[in-house]
Structures are given as C-alpha cells and as structure tokens.
Amino acid sequence: MLRWHGMRGIASVPSYVIMQPTTLCNLDCTYCYLPLRAVDRKMPVEVAAAVAETVNGWAADVPRFSVVWHGGEPLAAGREHLGALMDPFRGVEHHVQTNATLIDDAWCDFFVEREIKLGVSIDGDAVRTAARVDRGGKPAYDRIRHGIDKLRRRDIPFAALCVVSAPEPGLGTELYAYFKDLGCHALGINVEEQEGVNRRPNEIDGAAIRRFWAELTAAWRADPVIELREIEWALWYAAGVLDGTADDRLPRRIDPIPTVTHDGSVVLLSPELAGFHDERYGDFASGNVLATPLSALLDRVTEAPAGWIAEYLVGVEACRASCAYFGFCGGAHAANRYFEHGRFDGTLTNHCRNSKISLIEGVLEYARG
Ligand code: SF4
C-alpha cells in the first residue's frame, strides 16, 4: 500500500469558519441531525465580533476566506440580525446555506448587496424532496421552489445540496436532469448520514450505491454544465493515481473547520457534534470565543490535542495504516465515527462506504463501462 503523507495533525489556521446565527429552523426535515432546531437561540453580535477579530487577520493573508452561515436556518435569524452579525467581518466571502423557503425580494436585495454565495437544500422534484417538511408535517417543496424562483428571476447564482436516501436505479440520471433544469451552477450530493438526532440506519447495498455514482458520472459526462462536487473530486483524485501524484491530493494537515455556535462555543472538525453532550467527551467544545480568541484556542488544540480530538487523530492514523482509500478520503469526518461507532478511533463507517469508497468505485465502474 502507498504511504500517505497528507492529513498529519491539525492545521492551526482553517480555510473557513462555520457560524450558527440561530439554532432555529422553520422546517422539520425527517433526516435532520440538528438537536435544537425547534428553539430560537440567536447569536449575539458580540460573538460575531469576537470571531471577526481573528478571522479578519486570516482573511488578509489569503485570496479567499469563507465565513459560512449555517443554522438552524440562517434566514430565520432575520435580515437585520444576520446583517449585524456579518458587519464586523472584513475581506471575507460570506456563504449562506438555506432551505430557501423564506427567500423574498428583500432577501434577494440583501444577497446582492452583500455579494453572498448561496447554497440551497433541495433533493429533486416534489416526490424526491418529500422528507423536507414543516413542523405540521406539510411538504415544503412548493415554498422551496418559490424561493428558488425568486433567485432565478433576479439572476442570483446558487448551488444546490441534495440528500439521497435510497439510490434506486435511474436516480442518478433523473437528479442530474432535474438540477440542470433548476438552474444551479453547482451540485453537491450527500448520501443520508446516521448522525445527530437522525438515528435512521444508513446501510445501503454496495451495488446500488456504486450504480448511483456511476449513473451520475455518465449523466454529467454527457453534458457537464453543472459543477458536480463529488464526481469532479473523484475524477481529480483518479487523475492523480494515473500520473503518480495521488499523495499530493490531500492537504498536509487536517482543516480544523471551527463551528461557532450561537453562544460562542467552538466545536472543531465536525459541525454535527455541536449541541451534543457525552458522558466521556463532554460537550465537544474546545472553548468559547467570548473567553479566548479563536486563534489562541486553535493554537492550544493543535499544539496539544486532548480528549476526543486526540482520539480522533488516533483514528485517522488507523485509517492511514489500513485503508486503500485514505489518499482520497483522509479519514473522513469525526461526527460519522462518533455517531456510528460511539467513539472516534475506529475506521470504516457506513458513511465512508457510501460516500467515499463507493464513490470512487462507481466512477471507476463508469470508466470501465
Ligand atoms: S474510507 Fe473510511 S476507513 Fe478509509 S480512510 Fe476514509 S474513513 Fe478511513
């Protein structure tokens, strides 16, 4: 097996920061992992200002630094409040991941004025999007499309994020055609994960998920007008295998991906761990930006990883030593290990079978076919 040199230890500067402007979401999707989505805990402006003190310095040193607003539903924080949270940041690119149901003309003005990059969550047509419902259990599809239509009328670019739960034959082809028609410039596919409060099992037949990825690759190759995140990423890695540069594909160190929750707590590596508590690991937070600058907090963790983060690094090394897919995957996310295994030092999860291993094998299946 190749010896992989990427993903050794955690970087002290991230490539992006995730912010939780509110815990609240106006929807109640059946596969949602968020524990506090029914309650409205808004982030105070002091928290955003404390994060900006560190982030503005990082952003000054690189061409692009992203601040990703990801709730709950970020638009449920209200325009005025979300704007006040964004105001302390300088030189960053703001991203908002939204369920689109609250988008109206005033939100479109807000997105244009602030040059916000948008991601919209939708799983295909009304039948495929059936898991996205409101608190009364009513389908949200029409409201999602209404919000997207507002964006389209204003020529506001958006990416789409689609959750796939049951990859039946024909779904890859169908989804690619749907999203081409929807008008998004990029598409990400998340195979449903067993994490957070979503305890639905995610064991999917290997042949079915490989066929899904192969079909999606074929549909995209026939008309590659949308950036297709997972497929392009797998092809980029495959090109590296062919020309002998596969070991250069992974970052040298793990991106800490700080998630700053509504109250200023910082959860590293996996936003999905925010809001959870475990007898062994506590609340997974590495500190709070109201008490410690984000840069100092990261320096402390990266110099001397402890607790669940140290255990996660053991798991990454176990992956490096045992898995043929490490050069592509880099050990995957901490939350998948925790929510599937109950700890962080294991290796193979259903998430990596569905979204890493079968993805590579599906793309190869397409190439062989
Ligand atoms: S595919 Fe799974 S086992 Fe392999 S490196 Fe990734 S997380 Fe580890």
mmCIF file of C-alpha atoms and ligand atoms in Angstrom:
data_model
loop_
_atom_site.group_PDB
_atom_site.id
_atom_site.type_symbol
_atom_site.label_atom_id
_atom_site.label_comp_id
_atom_site.label_asym_id
_atom_site.label_seq_id
_atom_site.Cartn_x
_atom_site.Cartn_y
_atom_site.Cartn_z
ATOM 1 C CA MET A 1 0.000 0.000 0.000
ATOM 2 C CA LEU A 2 1.123 3.559 -0.706
ATOM 3 C CA ARG A 3 2.365 5.532 2.245
ATOM 4 C CA TRP A 4 0.224 8.660 2.512
ATOM 5 C CA HIS A 5 1.681 11.913 3.757
ATOM 6 C CA GLY A 6 -1.428 14.131 3.961
ATOM 7 C CA MET A 7 -3.646 14.896 6.978
ATOM 8 C CA ARG A 8 -0.994 14.639 9.699
ATOM 9 C CA GLY A 9 -2.207 16.590 12.707
ATOM 10 C CA ILE A 10 -4.491 19.613 12.668
ATOM 11 C CA ALA A 11 -3.728 22.947 10.977
ATOM 12 C CA SER A 12 -3.807 25.993 13.271
ATOM 13 C CA VAL A 13 -5.457 28.152 10.573
ATOM 14 C CA PRO A 14 -8.665 26.882 8.937
ATOM 15 C CA SER A 15 -9.745 27.535 5.355
ATOM 16 C CA TYR A 16 -13.239 28.524 6.507
ATOM 17 C CA VAL A 17 -15.345 29.104 9.616
ATOM 18 C CA ILE A 18 -18.940 27.983 10.177
ATOM 19 C CA MET A 19 -21.259 30.314 12.110
ATOM 20 C CA GLN A 20 -24.627 29.424 13.673
ATOM 21 C CA PRO A 21 -26.678 32.664 13.655
ATOM 22 C CA THR A 22 -29.651 30.865 15.212
ATOM 23 C CA THR A 23 -30.438 27.330 16.310
ATOM 24 C CA LEU A 24 -33.966 27.670 14.891
ATOM 25 C CA CYS A 25 -35.204 26.153 11.658
ATOM 26 C CA ASN A 26 -38.687 26.765 10.287
ATOM 27 C CA LEU A 27 -38.674 23.257 8.753
ATOM 28 C CA ASP A 28 -38.513 19.836 10.395
ATOM 29 C CA CYS A 29 -36.967 17.550 7.740
ATOM 30 C CA THR A 30 -37.194 13.886 8.670
ATOM 31 C CA TYR A 31 -33.455 13.263 8.161
ATOM 32 C CA CYS A 32 -32.258 16.392 10.022
ATOM 33 C CA TYR A 33 -29.427 15.937 12.564
ATOM 34 C CA LEU A 34 -29.867 19.248 14.449
ATOM 35 C CA PRO A 35 -30.889 18.822 18.109
ATOM 36 C CA LEU A 36 -32.088 22.393 18.801
ATOM 37 C CA ARG A 37 -33.907 23.245 15.584
ATOM 38 C CA ALA A 38 -37.232 23.904 17.347
ATOM 39 C CA VAL A 39 -35.824 26.600 19.659
ATOM 40 C CA ASP A 40 -34.700 30.098 18.744
ATOM 41 C CA ARG A 41 -31.344 30.849 20.319
ATOM 42 C CA LYS A 42 -29.826 33.713 18.376
ATOM 43 C CA MET A 43 -26.134 34.514 18.257
ATOM 44 C CA PRO A 44 -25.382 37.881 19.911
ATOM 45 C CA VAL A 45 -23.378 40.378 17.823
ATOM 46 C CA GLU A 46 -20.568 40.212 20.449
ATOM 47 C CA VAL A 47 -19.906 36.606 19.429
ATOM 48 C CA ALA A 48 -19.584 37.520 15.729
ATOM 49 C CA ALA A 49 -17.343 40.487 16.623
ATOM 50 C CA ALA A 50 -15.062 38.217 18.680
ATOM 51 C CA VAL A 51 -14.769 35.743 15.777
ATOM 52 C CA ALA A 52 -14.107 38.567 13.308
ATOM 53 C CA GLU A 53 -11.153 39.778 15.367
ATOM 54 C CA THR A 54 -9.268 36.613 14.446
ATOM 55 C CA VAL A 55 -10.850 35.893 11.059
ATOM 56 C CA ASN A 56 -10.149 39.337 9.580
ATOM 57 C CA GLY A 57 -6.436 38.730 10.152
ATOM 58 C CA TRP A 58 -6.561 35.312 8.492
ATOM 59 C CA ALA A 59 -8.568 36.725 5.561
ATOM 60 C CA ALA A 60 -5.959 39.433 4.956
ATOM 61 C CA ASP A 61 -3.334 36.742 4.274
ATOM 62 C CA VAL A 62 -5.187 34.650 1.662
ATOM 63 C CA PRO A 63 -7.040 35.364 -1.603
ATOM 64 C CA ARG A 64 -10.312 33.857 -0.311
ATOM 65 C CA PHE A 65 -11.514 33.121 3.186
ATOM 66 C CA SER A 66 -15.089 31.908 3.678
ATOM 67 C CA VAL A 67 -17.493 32.512 6.532
ATOM 68 C CA VAL A 68 -20.326 30.009 6.177
ATOM 69 C CA TRP A 69 -23.653 30.860 7.860
ATOM 70 C CA HIS A 70 -25.371 27.581 8.594
ATOM 71 C CA GLY A 71 -28.102 27.268 11.247
ATOM 72 C CA GLY A 72 -30.681 26.098 12.006
ATOM 73 C CA GLU A 73 -31.992 28.094 9.104
ATOM 74 C CA PRO A 74 -29.828 31.241 8.811
ATOM 75 C CA LEU A 75 -32.656 33.308 7.306
ATOM 76 C CA ALA A 76 -34.774 32.545 10.406
ATOM 77 C CA ALA A 77 -32.394 34.880 12.285
ATOM 78 C CA GLY A 78 -33.961 37.780 10.349
ATOM 79 C CA ARG A 79 -32.293 40.080 7.812
ATOM 80 C CA GLU A 80 -31.409 42.824 10.231
ATOM 81 C CA HIS A 81 -29.812 40.491 12.731
ATOM 82 C CA LEU A 82 -27.943 38.406 10.130
ATOM 83 C CA GLY A 83 -26.630 41.640 8.612
ATOM 84 C CA ALA A 84 -25.472 42.860 12.041
ATOM 85 C CA LEU A 85 -23.633 39.550 12.562
ATOM 86 C CA MET A 86 -21.876 39.899 9.191
ATOM 87 C CA ASP A 87 -20.902 43.535 9.667
ATOM 88 C CA PRO A 88 -17.753 43.015 11.802
ATOM 89 C CA PHE A 89 -16.096 40.840 9.104
ATOM 90 C CA ARG A 90 -13.687 42.344 6.560
ATOM 91 C CA GLY A 91 -12.291 40.827 3.372
ATOM 92 C CA VAL A 92 -14.201 37.543 3.684
ATOM 93 C CA GLU A 93 -16.592 35.741 1.360
ATOM 94 C CA HIS A 94 -19.951 35.126 3.063
ATOM 95 C CA HIS A 95 -21.799 31.899 2.247
ATOM 96 C CA VAL A 96 -25.352 31.128 3.355
ATOM 97 C CA GLN A 97 -26.801 27.604 3.279
ATOM 98 C CA THR A 98 -30.592 27.936 3.250
ATOM 99 C CA ASN A 99 -33.752 25.873 2.811
ATOM 100 C CA ALA A 100 -34.941 28.733 0.507
ATOM 101 C CA THR A 101 -38.497 28.858 1.923
ATOM 102 C CA LEU A 102 -38.087 32.363 3.394
ATOM 103 C CA ILE A 103 -36.482 33.964 0.318
ATOM 104 C CA ASP A 104 -38.373 37.008 -0.926
ATOM 105 C CA ASP A 105 -37.366 40.121 -2.851
ATOM 106 C CA ALA A 106 -35.965 41.820 0.252
ATOM 107 C CA TRP A 107 -33.700 38.812 0.906
ATOM 108 C CA CYS A 108 -32.626 38.901 -2.747
ATOM 109 C CA ASP A 109 -31.588 42.554 -2.268
ATOM 110 C CA PHE A 110 -29.625 41.518 0.814
ATOM 111 C CA PHE A 111 -27.812 38.740 -1.095
ATOM 112 C CA VAL A 112 -26.936 41.062 -3.988
ATOM 113 C CA GLU A 113 -25.788 43.986 -1.803
ATOM 114 C CA ARG A 114 -23.548 41.754 0.282
ATOM 115 C CA GLU A 115 -22.386 39.524 -2.627
ATOM 116 C CA ILE A 116 -23.395 36.419 -0.723
ATOM 117 C CA LYS A 117 -22.705 32.949 -2.113
ATOM 118 C CA LEU A 118 -25.824 30.848 -1.743
ATOM 119 C CA GLY A 119 -26.397 27.160 -1.245
ATOM 120 C CA VAL A 120 -29.965 25.831 -1.376
ATOM 121 C CA SER A 121 -31.094 22.495 0.052
ATOM 122 C CA ILE A 122 -33.454 20.533 -2.210
ATOM 123 C CA ASP A 123 -33.492 16.825 -3.073
ATOM 124 C CA GLY A 124 -35.025 16.774 -6.564
ATOM 125 C CA ASP A 125 -38.705 17.052 -7.557
ATOM 126 C CA ALA A 126 -41.645 17.111 -5.112
ATOM 127 C CA VAL A 127 -41.517 13.327 -4.608
ATOM 128 C CA ARG A 128 -37.736 13.248 -4.040
ATOM 129 C CA THR A 129 -37.981 16.244 -1.682
ATOM 130 C CA ALA A 130 -40.750 14.655 0.434
ATOM 131 C CA ALA A 131 -38.523 14.479 3.553
ATOM 132 C CA ARG A 132 -38.379 18.272 3.691
ATOM 133 C CA VAL A 133 -41.492 19.165 5.689
ATOM 134 C CA ASP A 134 -42.593 21.901 8.071
ATOM 135 C CA ARG A 135 -43.484 21.472 11.747
ATOM 136 C CA GLY A 136 -47.015 20.454 10.802
ATOM 137 C CA GLY A 137 -45.622 17.722 8.520
ATOM 138 C CA LYS A 138 -46.672 19.566 5.357
ATOM 139 C CA PRO A 139 -44.345 19.295 2.349
ATOM 140 C CA ALA A 140 -42.097 22.327 1.897
ATOM 141 C CA TYR A 141 -41.372 21.718 -1.799
ATOM 142 C CA ASP A 142 -43.614 24.468 -3.215
ATOM 143 C CA ARG A 143 -42.144 27.044 -0.807
ATOM 144 C CA ILE A 144 -38.599 25.922 -1.671
ATOM 145 C CA ARG A 145 -39.321 26.310 -5.393
ATOM 146 C CA HIS A 146 -40.937 29.686 -4.777
ATOM 147 C CA GLY A 147 -37.736 30.896 -3.072
ATOM 148 C CA ILE A 148 -35.564 29.470 -5.862
ATOM 149 C CA ASP A 149 -37.762 31.138 -8.483
ATOM 150 C CA LYS A 150 -37.129 34.484 -6.735
ATOM 151 C CA LEU A 151 -33.373 33.876 -7.110
ATOM 152 C CA ARG A 152 -33.740 32.880 -10.748
ATOM 153 C CA ARG A 153 -35.795 35.972 -11.597
ATOM 154 C CA ARG A 154 -33.004 38.124 -10.191
ATOM 155 C CA ASP A 155 -30.216 36.054 -11.813
ATOM 156 C CA ILE A 156 -28.726 35.352 -8.400
ATOM 157 C CA PRO A 157 -26.414 32.338 -8.706
ATOM 158 C CA PHE A 158 -26.923 29.450 -6.300
ATOM 159 C CA ALA A 159 -25.518 25.992 -5.637
ATOM 160 C CA ALA A 160 -27.774 23.076 -4.667
ATOM 161 C CA LEU A 161 -27.281 20.474 -1.964
ATOM 162 C CA CYS A 162 -29.232 17.247 -2.407
ATOM 163 C CA VAL A 163 -29.682 14.446 0.136
ATOM 164 C CA VAL A 164 -30.002 10.936 -1.301
ATOM 165 C CA SER A 165 -31.520 8.298 0.984
ATOM 166 C CA ALA A 166 -32.466 5.426 -1.357
ATOM 167 C CA PRO A 167 -30.366 5.199 -4.541
ATOM 168 C CA GLU A 168 -32.752 3.258 -6.779
ATOM 169 C CA PRO A 169 -31.939 2.586 -10.453
ATOM 170 C CA GLY A 170 -32.339 5.666 -12.632
ATOM 171 C CA LEU A 171 -31.995 8.160 -9.756
ATOM 172 C CA GLY A 172 -28.555 9.457 -10.799
ATOM 173 C CA THR A 173 -29.797 10.250 -14.312
ATOM 174 C CA GLU A 174 -33.035 11.749 -13.017
ATOM 175 C CA LEU A 175 -31.334 14.012 -10.476
ATOM 176 C CA TYR A 176 -28.773 15.357 -12.894
ATOM 177 C CA ALA A 177 -31.537 16.281 -15.375
ATOM 178 C CA TYR A 178 -33.559 17.917 -12.584
ATOM 179 C CA PHE A 179 -30.715 20.063 -11.281
ATOM 180 C CA LYS A 180 -29.665 21.087 -14.793
ATOM 181 C CA ASP A 181 -33.184 22.377 -15.294
ATOM 182 C CA LEU A 182 -33.279 24.025 -11.857
ATOM 183 C CA GLY A 183 -30.508 26.405 -12.933
ATOM 184 C CA CYS A 184 -27.971 25.843 -10.129
ATOM 185 C CA HIS A 185 -24.319 26.350 -11.050
ATOM 186 C CA ALA A 186 -23.058 23.597 -8.720
ATOM 187 C CA LEU A 187 -24.445 20.472 -7.090
ATOM 188 C CA GLY A 188 -23.340 18.574 -4.005
ATOM 189 C CA ILE A 189 -24.757 15.162 -3.133
ATOM 190 C CA ASN A 190 -24.974 13.998 0.468
ATOM 191 C CA VAL A 191 -25.905 10.370 0.968
ATOM 192 C CA GLU A 192 -28.037 10.384 4.127
ATOM 193 C CA GLU A 193 -25.893 10.004 7.230
ATOM 194 C CA GLN A 194 -26.738 8.487 10.591
ATOM 195 C CA GLU A 195 -25.763 11.358 12.810
ATOM 196 C CA GLY A 196 -27.046 13.770 15.407
ATOM 197 C CA VAL A 197 -30.690 13.150 16.234
ATOM 198 C CA ASN A 198 -31.173 11.274 12.941
ATOM 199 C CA ARG A 199 -30.759 7.659 14.027
ATOM 200 C CA ARG A 200 -32.126 6.114 10.793
ATOM 201 C CA PRO A 201 -29.719 3.345 9.702
ATOM 202 C CA ASN A 202 -27.635 4.233 6.634
ATOM 203 C CA GLU A 203 -26.623 0.773 5.455
ATOM 204 C CA ILE A 204 -27.080 0.848 1.688
ATOM 205 C CA ASP A 205 -26.495 -2.056 -0.670
ATOM 206 C CA GLY A 206 -22.995 -1.589 -2.142
ATOM 207 C CA ALA A 207 -24.011 -2.415 -5.730
ATOM 208 C CA ALA A 208 -26.909 0.081 -5.589
ATOM 209 C CA ILE A 209 -24.828 2.997 -4.365
ATOM 210 C CA ARG A 210 -21.977 2.244 -6.810
ATOM 211 C CA ARG A 211 -24.502 2.174 -9.647
ATOM 212 C CA PHE A 212 -25.913 5.510 -8.461
ATOM 213 C CA TRP A 213 -22.488 7.178 -8.586
ATOM 214 C CA ALA A 214 -21.725 5.550 -11.978
ATOM 215 C CA GLU A 215 -25.029 6.797 -13.402
ATOM 216 C CA LEU A 216 -24.446 10.292 -12.085
ATOM 217 C CA THR A 217 -20.970 10.300 -13.654
ATOM 218 C CA ALA A 218 -22.404 9.203 -17.005
ATOM 219 C CA ALA A 219 -25.120 11.893 -16.915
ATOM 220 C CA TRP A 220 -22.595 14.602 -16.047
ATOM 221 C CA ARG A 221 -20.042 13.461 -18.648
ATOM 222 C CA ALA A 222 -22.753 13.634 -21.331
ATOM 223 C CA ASP A 223 -23.438 17.314 -20.548
ATOM 224 C CA PRO A 224 -21.090 18.778 -17.909
ATOM 225 C CA VAL A 225 -22.818 22.129 -17.411
ATOM 226 C CA ILE A 226 -23.029 21.967 -13.599
ATOM 227 C CA GLU A 227 -20.053 21.672 -11.250
ATOM 228 C CA LEU A 228 -20.707 18.283 -9.708
ATOM 229 C CA ARG A 229 -18.755 18.323 -6.447
ATOM 230 C CA GLU A 230 -18.292 14.644 -5.641
ATOM 231 C CA ILE A 231 -17.772 13.387 -9.196
ATOM 232 C CA GLU A 232 -15.237 16.065 -10.136
ATOM 233 C CA TRP A 233 -13.408 15.476 -6.903
ATOM 234 C CA ALA A 234 -13.245 11.677 -7.552
ATOM 235 C CA LEU A 235 -12.042 12.207 -11.133
ATOM 236 C CA TRP A 236 -9.387 14.660 -9.920
ATOM 237 C CA TYR A 237 -8.134 12.022 -7.489
ATOM 238 C CA ALA A 238 -8.225 9.294 -10.170
ATOM 239 C CA ALA A 239 -6.100 11.518 -12.448
ATOM 240 C CA GLY A 240 -3.594 11.769 -9.582
ATOM 241 C CA VAL A 241 -3.450 7.971 -9.286
ATOM 242 C CA LEU A 242 -2.762 7.694 -13.019
ATOM 243 C CA ASP A 243 0.024 10.280 -13.093
ATOM 244 C CA GLY A 244 1.593 9.280 -9.759
ATOM 245 C CA THR A 245 0.602 12.415 -7.811
ATOM 246 C CA ALA A 246 -2.225 10.921 -5.721
ATOM 247 C CA ASP A 247 -0.307 11.501 -2.482
ATOM 248 C CA ASP A 248 -0.339 15.254 -3.174
ATOM 249 C CA ARG A 249 -4.134 15.442 -3.332
ATOM 250 C CA LEU A 250 -4.842 15.673 0.394
ATOM 251 C CA PRO A 251 -3.971 18.785 2.410
ATOM 252 C CA ARG A 252 -0.867 18.153 4.520
ATOM 253 C CA ARG A 253 -2.803 18.888 7.711
ATOM 254 C CA ILE A 254 -6.444 18.411 8.740
ATOM 255 C CA ASP A 255 -8.631 21.511 8.395
ATOM 256 C CA PRO A 256 -9.970 22.283 11.897
ATOM 257 C CA ILE A 257 -13.269 23.674 10.463
ATOM 258 C CA PRO A 258 -14.270 25.692 13.552
ATOM 259 C CA THR A 259 -18.013 25.850 14.068
ATOM 260 C CA VAL A 260 -19.005 28.762 16.294
ATOM 261 C CA THR A 261 -22.367 28.045 17.909
ATOM 262 C CA HIS A 262 -24.973 30.641 18.878
ATOM 263 C CA ASP A 263 -23.378 31.211 22.316
ATOM 264 C CA GLY A 264 -19.760 31.447 21.113
ATOM 265 C CA SER A 265 -18.715 27.846 21.850
ATOM 266 C CA VAL A 266 -16.293 26.429 19.304
ATOM 267 C CA VAL A 267 -16.645 22.847 18.072
ATOM 268 C CA LEU A 268 -13.817 21.713 15.805
ATOM 269 C CA LEU A 269 -13.703 19.231 12.901
ATOM 270 C CA SER A 270 -17.431 18.382 12.651
ATOM 271 C CA PRO A 271 -20.292 20.908 12.958
ATOM 272 C CA GLU A 272 -22.656 17.976 13.526
ATOM 273 C CA LEU A 273 -21.226 17.489 17.047
ATOM 274 C CA ALA A 274 -22.411 20.947 18.181
ATOM 275 C CA GLY A 275 -25.219 20.849 20.725
ATOM 276 C CA PHE A 276 -24.500 17.266 21.859
ATOM 277 C CA HIS A 277 -23.160 16.015 25.157
ATOM 278 C CA ASP A 278 -21.479 12.729 26.009
ATOM 279 C CA GLU A 279 -20.506 11.464 29.467
ATOM 280 C CA ARG A 280 -16.999 10.656 28.251
ATOM 281 C CA TYR A 281 -16.353 13.596 25.929
ATOM 282 C CA GLY A 282 -18.423 16.413 27.498
ATOM 283 C CA ASP A 283 -19.974 18.944 25.085
ATOM 284 C CA PHE A 284 -17.264 18.560 22.376
ATOM 285 C CA ALA A 285 -16.464 22.298 22.607
ATOM 286 C CA SER A 286 -12.811 23.384 22.622
ATOM 287 C CA GLY A 287 -13.551 26.746 24.260
ATOM 288 C CA ASN A 288 -15.607 29.891 23.738
ATOM 289 C CA VAL A 289 -14.664 32.945 21.687
ATOM 290 C CA LEU A 290 -16.023 35.258 24.398
ATOM 291 C CA ALA A 291 -13.305 33.962 26.723
ATOM 292 C CA THR A 292 -10.433 33.074 24.362
ATOM 293 C CA PRO A 293 -9.557 34.490 20.927
ATOM 294 C CA LEU A 294 -10.260 31.934 18.199
ATOM 295 C CA SER A 295 -6.600 31.931 17.103
ATOM 296 C CA ALA A 296 -5.367 31.186 20.665
ATOM 297 C CA LEU A 297 -7.973 28.479 21.074
ATOM 298 C CA LEU A 298 -6.829 26.788 17.859
ATOM 299 C CA ASP A 299 -3.142 27.102 18.785
ATOM 300 C CA ARG A 300 -3.862 25.363 22.088
ATOM 301 C CA VAL A 301 -5.718 22.475 20.479
ATOM 302 C CA THR A 302 -3.309 21.936 17.602
ATOM 303 C CA GLU A 303 -0.204 22.026 19.816
ATOM 304 C CA ALA A 304 -1.601 19.591 22.377
ATOM 305 C CA PRO A 305 -4.693 17.750 21.136
ATOM 306 C CA ALA A 306 -6.613 16.201 24.024
ATOM 307 C CA GLY A 307 -9.858 14.346 24.753
ATOM 308 C CA TRP A 308 -11.988 13.328 21.797
ATOM 309 C CA ILE A 309 -9.774 15.235 19.341
ATOM 310 C CA ALA A 310 -6.707 13.186 20.358
ATOM 311 C CA GLU A 311 -8.829 10.042 19.979
ATOM 312 C CA TYR A 312 -9.910 11.181 16.504
ATOM 313 C CA LEU A 313 -6.266 11.627 15.460
ATOM 314 C CA VAL A 314 -5.626 8.010 16.530
ATOM 315 C CA GLY A 315 -8.493 7.006 14.233
ATOM 316 C CA VAL A 316 -7.012 8.966 11.316
ATOM 317 C CA GLU A 317 -3.686 7.168 11.776
ATOM 318 C CA ALA A 318 -5.537 3.822 11.879
ATOM 319 C CA CYS A 319 -7.163 4.746 8.566
ATOM 320 C CA ARG A 320 -3.786 5.722 7.101
ATOM 321 C CA ALA A 321 -2.339 2.339 8.077
ATOM 322 C CA SER A 322 -5.250 0.188 6.959
ATOM 323 C CA CYS A 323 -7.369 1.744 4.219
ATOM 324 C CA ALA A 324 -6.606 1.741 0.498
ATOM 325 C CA TYR A 325 -8.851 4.796 0.087
ATOM 326 C CA PHE A 326 -7.055 7.031 2.587
ATOM 327 C CA GLY A 327 -5.357 9.133 -0.116
ATOM 328 C CA PHE A 328 -8.816 10.130 -1.365
ATOM 329 C CA CYS A 329 -10.688 10.326 1.919
ATOM 330 C CA GLY A 330 -8.136 11.418 4.530
ATOM 331 C CA GLY A 331 -10.050 9.726 7.323
ATOM 332 C CA ALA A 332 -13.455 11.407 6.829
ATOM 333 C CA HIS A 333 -15.396 13.299 9.452
ATOM 334 C CA ALA A 334 -15.223 12.901 13.201
ATOM 335 C CA ALA A 335 -19.028 13.020 13.603
ATOM 336 C CA ASN A 336 -19.600 9.965 11.407
ATOM 337 C CA ARG A 337 -17.266 7.882 13.562
ATOM 338 C CA TYR A 338 -18.885 9.110 16.767
ATOM 339 C CA PHE A 339 -22.499 8.704 15.719
ATOM 340 C CA GLU A 340 -21.917 5.299 14.093
ATOM 341 C CA HIS A 341 -19.342 3.791 16.492
ATOM 342 C CA GLY A 342 -19.853 5.790 19.702
ATOM 343 C CA ARG A 343 -16.153 6.729 19.666
ATOM 344 C CA PHE A 344 -13.564 8.400 17.428
ATOM 345 C CA ASP A 345 -10.723 5.936 16.972
ATOM 346 C CA GLY A 346 -12.468 3.430 14.714
ATOM 347 C CA THR A 347 -12.116 3.358 10.946
ATOM 348 C CA LEU A 348 -14.704 2.068 8.468
ATOM 349 C CA THR A 349 -18.216 3.624 8.717
ATOM 350 C CA ASN A 350 -21.312 3.311 6.562
ATOM 351 C CA HIS A 351 -20.717 6.937 5.630
ATOM 352 C CA CYS A 352 -17.306 6.139 4.166
ATOM 353 C CA ARG A 353 -18.676 3.042 2.413
ATOM 354 C CA ASN A 354 -21.479 5.108 0.798
ATOM 355 C CA SER A 355 -19.749 8.401 0.095
ATOM 356 C CA LYS A 356 -16.034 7.664 -0.305
ATOM 357 C CA ILE A 357 -15.358 4.043 -1.255
ATOM 358 C CA SER A 358 -18.458 3.500 -3.417
ATOM 359 C CA LEU A 359 -17.996 6.920 -4.987
ATOM 360 C CA ILE A 360 -14.521 6.023 -6.247
ATOM 361 C CA GLU A 361 -15.678 2.555 -7.286
ATOM 362 C CA GLY A 362 -18.778 3.959 -9.026
ATOM 363 C CA VAL A 363 -16.683 6.402 -11.046
ATOM 364 C CA LEU A 364 -14.348 3.515 -11.998
ATOM 365 C CA GLU A 365 -17.374 1.376 -12.901
ATOM 366 C CA TYR A 366 -18.435 4.150 -15.279
ATOM 367 C CA ALA A 367 -14.899 4.331 -16.739
ATOM 368 C CA ARG A 368 -14.755 0.551 -17.266
ATOM 369 C CA GLY A 369 -18.229 0.544 -18.850
HETATM 370 S S1 SF4 B 1 -12.752 5.425 3.593
HETATM 371 FE FE1 SF4 B 1 -13.271 5.092 5.776
HETATM 372 S S2 SF4 B 1 -11.702 3.660 6.517
HETATM 373 FE FE2 SF4 B 1 -10.933 4.579 4.591
HETATM 374 S S3 SF4 B 1 -9.713 6.388 5.160
HETATM 375 FE FE3 SF4 B 1 -11.834 7.065 4.825
HETATM 376 S S4 SF4 B 1 -12.798 6.978 6.874
HETATM 377 FE FE4 SF4 B 1 -10.955 5.749 6.975
#
